[in-house]
Amino acid sequence: MSYKNVQIPDVGEKITIQNGKVNVPDFPILPFIEGDGIGPDIWRASQYVFDAAIRRAYGEKRKACWMEVYAGEKAYKNFGSWLPEETIQAFREFLVGIKGPLTTPIGGGMRSLNVALRKDLDLYVCLRPVRWFPDLPSPVKHPENVDMVIFRENTEDLYSGIEFEEGCPETKTFKQLLREYFPDEFAKVRFPETAGFGIKPISREGTERLVRAAIRWALANHRRNVTLVHKGNIMKYTEGAFRRWGYELAEREFGDRVYTWAQYDRTKSAKGEAAANAERDQALASGRMLVRDIIADIIFQDTLIRPKDYDVIATMNLNGDYLSDALAAQIGGVGIAPGGNINYETGVAVFEATHGTAPKYTNKNIVNPSSVLLSGEMMFRYMGWNEAADLIVQGIERSVIAKTVTNDFYRLMENAKLLSTSEFGQEIVRNMEPAAA
């Protein structure tokens, strides 16, 4: 495809996918959106760190060929569109990229730009790893026990955006249909005359591809368990179905590598608890990974009091939205929480800062770039550039331990040294050097 407003680098090649495997050349073209508000500040610092990590890891053998694409305020100002079709096509064609935070204009029914990118590219996994860096301020006693990866479904549930506003003609029609064809369900609406309505679709296909991705990732990364989080005790045909379909997928496609709580329950019903316990213990001792489930409200308690019990979490959109931010709060906040949006079938992946645009800090060079930095670390791992990813983690970790940090952490640490955004990036690169013997 030819691009009118995107400058493709003279040097570089496209990332491709074949038979489900992403093939990354040594000089890949990587689209990026710098973002709105604080976006330019954190992108400049992050790109500096990314390029340094690649040089330290591979010398001149590899290089990221950055290609700017546009969304948000910069796109609207220059091209009259908040999300140009060229941007969507660029991510679709070049497969792997990264973005800063984007604003969404208020009013006019304009949908979230982040949601638009995810849905238009069918990025069905929102991947949110949560881990603590030593010495980071935390509200919990043992943040070192928090090491989880959330697979949040990214296209269904409330992200479908199907709502009917109270008082609108469409809502009146919807209520008439509900009353006429499903009178028992309509009777459950407590105040039908003043109610708004939302629809929550959960599909077998959407569930299966999410759970499949979570189990594959967990097995490849030698994790102990995958937990399906749901509210199926109340929403039996949506979230309850997510649980059932997830177990069915796990047993059908990974039966020789996992053991599920559904298997345990069947054995217990048929042969008794002792037999079920013996079967479970034998399966786990043989190296099978456990796939289990938990009610959504209970996991908020468990991840506070028993975080060691959880490795990989697979859940629907709204549950994952709540849970990922709650877990981020335990390890330093969303300012240091990375994220990725991935379609493992097409290979398209857009990694992103998980925080907002913070417009009051625009161009002040004071905010923490770690969310974009760690999203880049995720991107490099997705590309198979693990050495560069390791250096980014090393640089951040050593900078935090040395208490050379940006203002968000400086306020919470004693005897810390305050750095600007750009200075923090430089400090991270200095700390990529091998540790003294």
Coordinates of C-alpha atoms in Angstrom, one line a residue:
M1 CA 0.0 0.0 0.0
S2 CA 1.2 3.5 -0.7
Y3 CA 1.0 6.1 2.1
K4 CA 0.2 9.7 1.7
N5 CA 1.1 11.0 5.2
V6 CA 3.5 8.3 6.4
Q7 CA 7.2 8.3 5.6
I8 CA 8.4 4.7 5.2
P9 CA 12.1 4.4 6.2
D10 CA 14.6 3.9 3.3
V11 CA 16.3 1.1 5.3
G12 CA 14.3 -1.7 6.8
E13 CA 12.1 -4.7 6.1
K14 CA 8.6 -5.8 7.2
I15 CA 8.0 -8.2 9.9
T16 CA 6.0 -11.2 8.6
I17 CA 4.1 -14.1 9.9
Q18 CA 4.1 -17.7 8.6
N19 CA 2.3 -20.7 10.1
G20 CA 1.6 -18.7 13.2
K21 CA 5.3 -17.8 13.7
V22 CA 6.4 -14.1 13.6
N23 CA 9.5 -13.6 11.4
V24 CA 11.5 -10.6 12.4
P25 CA 14.3 -9.3 10.1
D26 CA 17.4 -7.7 11.6
F27 CA 16.3 -4.2 10.5
P28 CA 12.5 -4.3 11.1
I29 CA 10.3 -1.3 10.3
L30 CA 8.3 -0.5 13.5
P31 CA 5.4 1.9 13.4
F32 CA 5.0 4.2 16.4
I33 CA 2.5 6.8 17.7
E34 CA 4.2 9.2 20.1
G35 CA 0.9 10.0 21.8
D36 CA -0.9 13.1 23.2
G37 CA -0.2 15.2 26.2
I38 CA 2.9 13.7 27.9
G39 CA 3.3 11.4 24.9
P40 CA 6.2 13.2 23.1
D41 CA 8.2 13.5 26.3
I42 CA 8.0 9.9 27.2
W43 CA 8.4 8.7 23.6
R44 CA 11.7 10.7 23.2
A45 CA 13.1 9.1 26.4
S46 CA 11.8 5.7 25.5
Q47 CA 13.2 5.7 21.9
Y48 CA 16.6 6.7 23.3
V49 CA 16.5 3.7 25.7
F50 CA 15.2 1.3 23.0
D51 CA 18.0 2.2 20.5
A52 CA 20.6 2.0 23.2
A53 CA 19.4 -1.5 24.4
I54 CA 19.5 -2.8 20.8
R55 CA 23.1 -1.5 20.3
R56 CA 24.3 -2.9 23.6
A57 CA 22.7 -6.3 22.8
Y58 CA 23.5 -6.7 19.1
G59 CA 26.0 -4.0 18.1
E60 CA 25.4 -3.0 14.4
K61 CA 23.8 -6.4 13.6
R62 CA 20.2 -5.2 14.4
K63 CA 18.4 -1.9 14.4
A64 CA 14.8 -0.7 14.9
C65 CA 13.7 1.4 11.9
W66 CA 11.1 3.6 13.5
M67 CA 8.2 4.9 11.3
E68 CA 5.9 7.5 12.8
V69 CA 2.2 7.0 12.2
Y70 CA -0.5 9.3 13.5
A71 CA -3.5 9.2 15.8
G72 CA -5.0 11.6 18.4
E73 CA -4.5 15.3 18.5
K74 CA -1.5 15.4 16.2
A75 CA -3.4 13.4 13.5
Y76 CA -6.5 15.7 13.8
K77 CA -4.4 18.9 13.6
N78 CA -2.4 17.7 10.6
F79 CA -4.9 15.6 8.7
G80 CA -8.3 16.3 10.0
S81 CA -8.9 12.8 11.4
W82 CA -8.4 11.5 14.9
L83 CA -7.5 8.0 13.6
P84 CA -6.5 8.0 9.9
E85 CA -7.1 4.8 7.9
E86 CA -3.4 5.0 7.0
T87 CA -2.5 4.4 10.6
I88 CA -4.6 1.3 10.9
Q89 CA -3.3 0.0 7.6
A90 CA 0.3 0.6 8.7
F91 CA 0.0 -1.5 11.8
R92 CA -1.8 -4.2 9.7
E93 CA 0.9 -4.2 7.1
F94 CA 4.0 -3.9 9.3
L95 CA 2.5 -6.1 12.1
V96 CA 4.3 -4.9 15.2
G97 CA 4.4 -1.4 16.7
I98 CA 4.0 0.8 19.8
K99 CA 2.1 3.8 20.9
G100 CA 1.9 6.4 23.7
P101 CA -1.3 7.6 25.4
L102 CA -4.1 9.0 23.3
T103 CA -6.8 11.4 24.2
T104 CA -10.4 10.9 23.1
P105 CA -12.4 14.1 22.4
I106 CA -15.4 14.7 24.7
G107 CA -18.9 14.6 23.2
G108 CA -20.1 13.9 19.7
G109 CA -20.2 10.1 20.2
M110 CA -16.5 9.8 19.4
R111 CA -15.3 6.3 20.5
S112 CA -12.1 5.8 22.3
L113 CA -9.1 5.8 19.9
N114 CA -7.5 3.0 21.9
V115 CA -10.7 0.9 21.6
A116 CA -11.0 1.7 17.9
L117 CA -7.4 0.5 17.2
R118 CA -8.0 -2.7 19.1
K119 CA -11.3 -3.5 17.4
D120 CA -10.3 -2.4 13.9
L121 CA -7.2 -4.6 14.0
D122 CA -9.0 -7.4 16.0
L123 CA -6.4 -7.3 18.7
Y124 CA -8.3 -9.8 20.9
V125 CA -5.7 -10.1 23.7
C126 CA -4.9 -7.3 26.0
L127 CA -1.7 -8.6 27.6
R128 CA -0.9 -7.0 31.0
P129 CA 2.1 -8.4 32.9
V130 CA 2.4 -7.3 36.5
R131 CA 5.6 -7.6 38.4
W132 CA 7.4 -5.6 41.1
F133 CA 10.8 -3.9 40.8
P134 CA 12.9 -4.0 44.0
D135 CA 12.6 -0.9 46.2
L136 CA 9.5 0.5 44.4
P137 CA 7.1 2.0 46.8
S138 CA 4.0 -0.2 47.3
P139 CA 0.9 -0.1 49.5
V140 CA 1.2 -3.8 50.2
K141 CA 3.6 -5.6 52.6
H142 CA 5.0 -8.1 50.1
P143 CA 4.8 -6.8 46.5
E144 CA 7.6 -9.1 45.6
N145 CA 5.0 -11.9 45.6
V146 CA 3.1 -10.2 42.8
D147 CA 4.1 -11.8 39.5
M148 CA 1.2 -12.3 37.2
V149 CA 0.2 -12.0 33.6
I150 CA -3.3 -11.0 32.6
F151 CA -4.9 -12.1 29.3
R152 CA -7.9 -9.8 29.0
E153 CA -10.4 -10.3 26.1
N154 CA -10.2 -7.1 24.1
T155 CA -13.2 -7.2 21.6
E156 CA -16.3 -8.5 23.3
D157 CA -18.2 -8.0 26.6
L158 CA -18.8 -4.3 27.3
Y159 CA -16.2 -3.3 24.7
S160 CA -18.9 -4.1 22.2
G161 CA -20.3 -0.7 23.0
I162 CA -24.0 -1.8 22.6
E163 CA -26.0 0.6 24.8
F164 CA -29.4 2.2 24.8
E165 CA -29.6 5.6 26.6
E166 CA -32.6 6.3 28.8
G167 CA -35.2 8.3 27.1
C168 CA -34.0 7.7 23.5
P169 CA -36.3 6.4 20.7
E170 CA -34.0 3.4 20.3
T171 CA -34.4 2.5 23.9
K172 CA -38.1 2.7 23.6
T173 CA -38.0 0.2 20.7
F174 CA -35.6 -2.1 22.6
K175 CA -37.9 -2.1 25.6
Q176 CA -40.9 -2.9 23.4
L177 CA -39.1 -5.8 21.8
L178 CA -38.0 -7.1 25.2
R179 CA -41.5 -6.8 26.7
E180 CA -43.1 -8.5 23.7
Y181 CA -40.8 -11.4 23.0
F182 CA -39.2 -11.9 26.5
P183 CA -41.8 -10.8 29.0
D184 CA -40.2 -12.8 31.9
E185 CA -36.9 -11.0 31.3
F186 CA -38.5 -7.7 31.0
A187 CA -40.2 -8.3 34.4
K188 CA -36.7 -8.4 36.0
V189 CA -36.0 -4.7 35.1
R190 CA -36.7 -2.9 38.4
F191 CA -37.4 0.6 36.9
P192 CA -38.1 0.0 33.2
E193 CA -39.4 3.5 32.4
T194 CA -36.1 5.2 33.4
A195 CA -33.6 2.5 32.6
G196 CA -30.7 2.5 30.2
F197 CA -29.7 -0.8 28.7
G198 CA -26.4 -2.4 27.8
I199 CA -25.7 -5.7 26.0
K200 CA -22.9 -8.0 27.0
P201 CA -22.0 -10.5 24.2
I202 CA -19.6 -13.3 25.1
S203 CA -19.0 -15.9 22.3
R204 CA -17.5 -19.3 22.2
E205 CA -15.0 -18.2 19.5
G206 CA -13.9 -15.2 21.4
T207 CA -13.5 -17.2 24.6
E208 CA -11.6 -20.0 22.9
R209 CA -9.0 -17.8 21.1
L210 CA -8.3 -15.9 24.3
V211 CA -7.9 -19.0 26.5
R212 CA -5.9 -20.7 23.9
A213 CA -3.4 -17.8 23.8
A214 CA -3.2 -17.7 27.6
I215 CA -2.5 -21.5 27.9
R216 CA 0.0 -21.4 25.1
W217 CA 1.9 -18.5 26.7
A218 CA 1.8 -20.1 30.1
L219 CA 3.2 -23.4 28.8
A220 CA 5.9 -21.7 26.8
N221 CA 7.0 -19.6 29.8
H222 CA 6.8 -22.6 32.2
R223 CA 4.1 -21.1 34.4
R224 CA 2.3 -23.2 37.0
N225 CA -1.3 -22.3 36.4
V226 CA -3.9 -20.5 34.4
T227 CA -6.9 -19.1 36.2
L228 CA -10.2 -18.3 34.4
V229 CA -11.8 -15.3 36.2
H230 CA -15.6 -14.9 35.8
K231 CA -18.9 -14.0 37.5
G232 CA -20.6 -17.2 36.2
N233 CA -22.5 -17.7 39.5
I234 CA -24.7 -14.7 38.5
M235 CA -24.3 -14.4 34.7
K236 CA -24.6 -18.0 33.8
Y237 CA -24.9 -17.8 30.0
T238 CA -22.2 -15.2 29.4
E239 CA -19.5 -15.4 32.1
G240 CA -20.6 -18.9 33.1
A241 CA -20.2 -19.9 29.5
F242 CA -16.8 -18.4 29.4
R243 CA -15.8 -20.7 32.2
R244 CA -17.3 -23.8 30.5
W245 CA -15.9 -23.1 27.1
G246 CA -12.5 -22.3 28.6
Y247 CA -12.4 -25.7 30.3
E248 CA -13.6 -27.5 27.1
L249 CA -10.9 -25.8 25.1
A250 CA -8.2 -26.6 27.6
E251 CA -9.0 -30.3 27.7
R252 CA -9.6 -30.6 24.0
E253 CA -6.4 -28.9 22.7
F254 CA -4.0 -29.3 25.7
G255 CA -5.3 -32.4 27.4
D256 CA -1.9 -34.1 27.7
R257 CA -0.3 -31.0 29.1
V258 CA -2.9 -29.5 31.5
Y259 CA -5.1 -30.7 34.3
T260 CA -8.4 -28.8 35.0
W261 CA -10.7 -28.4 37.9
A262 CA -13.5 -29.6 35.6
Q263 CA -11.6 -32.9 35.4
Y264 CA -11.3 -33.0 39.2
D265 CA -15.0 -32.4 39.7
R266 CA -16.0 -35.2 37.3
T267 CA -13.7 -37.7 39.0
K268 CA -14.9 -36.6 42.4
S269 CA -18.5 -37.1 41.3
A270 CA -17.8 -40.5 39.8
K271 CA -15.2 -42.0 42.2
G272 CA -15.1 -39.8 45.3
E273 CA -12.8 -37.2 46.7
A274 CA -9.9 -39.4 47.5
A275 CA -9.7 -40.7 43.9
A276 CA -10.0 -37.1 42.6
N277 CA -7.2 -35.9 44.9
A278 CA -4.9 -38.8 43.8
E279 CA -5.6 -38.1 40.2
R280 CA -4.9 -34.4 40.6
D281 CA -1.7 -35.0 42.5
Q282 CA -0.4 -37.5 40.0
A283 CA -1.2 -35.1 37.1
L284 CA 0.6 -32.1 38.6
A285 CA 3.5 -34.2 39.8
S286 CA 4.0 -35.4 36.2
G287 CA 4.4 -31.8 35.1
R288 CA 0.9 -30.9 33.9
M289 CA -0.1 -27.3 34.3
L290 CA -3.2 -26.5 36.4
V291 CA -6.2 -24.8 34.7
R292 CA -8.7 -23.6 37.3
D293 CA -11.4 -20.9 37.8
I294 CA -12.4 -18.3 40.4
I295 CA -15.3 -15.9 40.9
A296 CA -14.3 -12.3 39.9
D297 CA -14.9 -10.7 43.3
I298 CA -12.9 -13.4 45.1
I299 CA -9.8 -12.9 43.1
F300 CA -9.5 -9.3 44.3
Q301 CA -9.2 -10.7 47.8
D302 CA -6.9 -13.5 46.8
T303 CA -4.4 -11.4 44.9
L304 CA -4.0 -9.3 48.0
I305 CA -3.6 -12.1 50.6
R306 CA -2.3 -14.9 48.4
P307 CA -0.6 -13.5 45.3
K308 CA 1.9 -16.3 45.1
D309 CA -1.0 -18.6 44.1
Y310 CA -1.6 -16.9 40.7
D311 CA 0.5 -17.0 37.6
V312 CA -1.6 -16.4 34.4
I313 CA -5.1 -15.0 34.5
A314 CA -7.6 -15.2 31.6
T315 CA -10.7 -13.2 31.8
M316 CA -13.3 -11.1 29.9
N317 CA -13.0 -7.4 29.2
L318 CA -14.6 -5.7 32.2
N319 CA -13.1 -8.0 34.8
G320 CA -9.7 -7.6 33.2
D321 CA -10.0 -3.9 33.2
Y322 CA -10.6 -3.7 36.9
L323 CA -8.1 -6.4 37.8
S324 CA -5.1 -5.2 35.8
D325 CA -5.3 -1.7 37.3
A326 CA -5.8 -3.1 40.8
L327 CA -2.8 -5.3 40.5
A328 CA -0.7 -2.4 39.0
A329 CA -1.5 -0.5 42.2
Q330 CA 0.3 -3.1 44.2
I331 CA 3.6 -2.8 42.3
G332 CA 3.9 1.0 41.8
G333 CA 0.8 2.1 39.8
V334 CA -0.2 2.4 36.2
G335 CA 2.7 4.7 35.6
I336 CA 4.9 1.7 35.4
A337 CA 2.4 -0.8 34.0
P338 CA 3.0 -2.0 30.4
G339 CA 0.5 -3.4 28.0
G340 CA 0.2 -5.1 24.7
N341 CA -2.7 -5.7 22.3
I342 CA -2.2 -8.8 20.2
N343 CA -3.8 -11.0 17.6
Y344 CA -1.7 -14.2 17.7
E345 CA -3.3 -15.4 14.5
T346 CA -2.5 -12.5 12.2
G347 CA 0.6 -11.5 14.2
V348 CA -0.5 -7.9 14.5
A349 CA 0.6 -6.5 17.9
V350 CA 0.4 -2.9 19.2
F351 CA 2.1 -2.3 22.5
E352 CA 1.1 0.8 24.6
A353 CA 1.4 2.9 27.6
T354 CA -1.5 2.0 29.9
H355 CA -1.9 5.4 31.6
G356 CA -3.6 8.6 30.3
T357 CA -2.3 11.7 28.6
A358 CA -1.8 13.8 31.8
P359 CA -2.2 17.1 29.8
K360 CA -1.2 19.3 32.8
Y361 CA 2.3 17.8 32.5
T362 CA 2.6 18.3 28.7
N363 CA 6.1 19.4 27.6
K364 CA 7.3 19.6 31.2
N365 CA 9.7 16.6 30.9
I366 CA 8.9 15.4 34.4
V367 CA 6.8 12.2 34.1
N368 CA 7.8 8.6 34.3
P369 CA 8.3 6.9 30.9
S370 CA 8.4 3.4 32.4
S371 CA 5.0 2.3 31.0
V372 CA 6.2 2.9 27.4
L373 CA 9.6 1.5 28.2
L374 CA 8.2 -1.8 29.6
S375 CA 5.7 -2.0 26.8
G376 CA 8.7 -1.8 24.5
E377 CA 10.4 -4.5 26.5
M378 CA 7.2 -6.6 25.9
M379 CA 7.4 -5.8 22.2
F380 CA 11.0 -6.9 21.9
R381 CA 10.2 -10.2 23.6
Y382 CA 7.3 -10.7 21.2
M383 CA 9.9 -10.1 18.4
G384 CA 12.3 -12.6 20.0
W385 CA 14.8 -9.9 20.9
N386 CA 15.1 -11.0 24.5
E387 CA 18.6 -9.7 25.1
A388 CA 17.5 -6.1 24.4
A389 CA 14.4 -6.7 26.6
D390 CA 16.6 -7.9 29.4
L391 CA 18.8 -4.8 29.3
I392 CA 15.7 -2.5 29.5
V393 CA 14.5 -4.4 32.7
Q394 CA 18.1 -4.3 34.1
G395 CA 18.4 -0.6 33.5
I396 CA 15.1 0.3 35.1
E397 CA 15.7 -2.0 38.1
R398 CA 19.1 -0.7 38.8
S399 CA 17.9 2.9 38.5
V400 CA 15.1 2.3 41.0
I401 CA 17.3 0.5 43.4
A402 CA 19.8 3.5 43.2
K403 CA 16.8 5.8 43.9
T404 CA 17.5 7.9 40.8
V405 CA 13.9 8.3 39.7
T406 CA 11.2 10.6 38.3
N407 CA 8.9 12.7 40.4
D408 CA 6.2 10.0 41.0
F409 CA 8.6 7.8 42.8
Y410 CA 10.8 10.6 44.2
R411 CA 7.9 11.8 46.4
L412 CA 7.5 8.4 47.9
M413 CA 11.2 7.5 48.5
E414 CA 13.6 8.8 51.2
N415 CA 17.0 10.1 50.1
A416 CA 16.1 9.8 46.4
K417 CA 17.5 11.8 43.5
L418 CA 15.0 13.6 41.3
L419 CA 15.4 13.2 37.6
S420 CA 13.5 14.6 34.6
T421 CA 12.0 12.2 32.0
S422 CA 15.0 12.5 29.7
E423 CA 17.5 12.2 32.5
F424 CA 15.8 9.0 33.7
G425 CA 16.2 7.6 30.2
Q426 CA 19.9 8.4 30.3
E427 CA 20.2 6.9 33.8
I428 CA 18.6 3.7 32.6
V429 CA 21.0 3.4 29.7
R430 CA 24.0 3.9 32.1
N431 CA 22.6 1.1 34.2
M432 CA 22.6 -1.2 31.3
E433 CA 26.3 -1.7 31.7
P434 CA 27.3 -5.1 33.2
A435 CA 27.4 -5.2 36.9
A436 CA 30.7 -4.8 38.6
A437 CA 32.4 -8.1 39.4

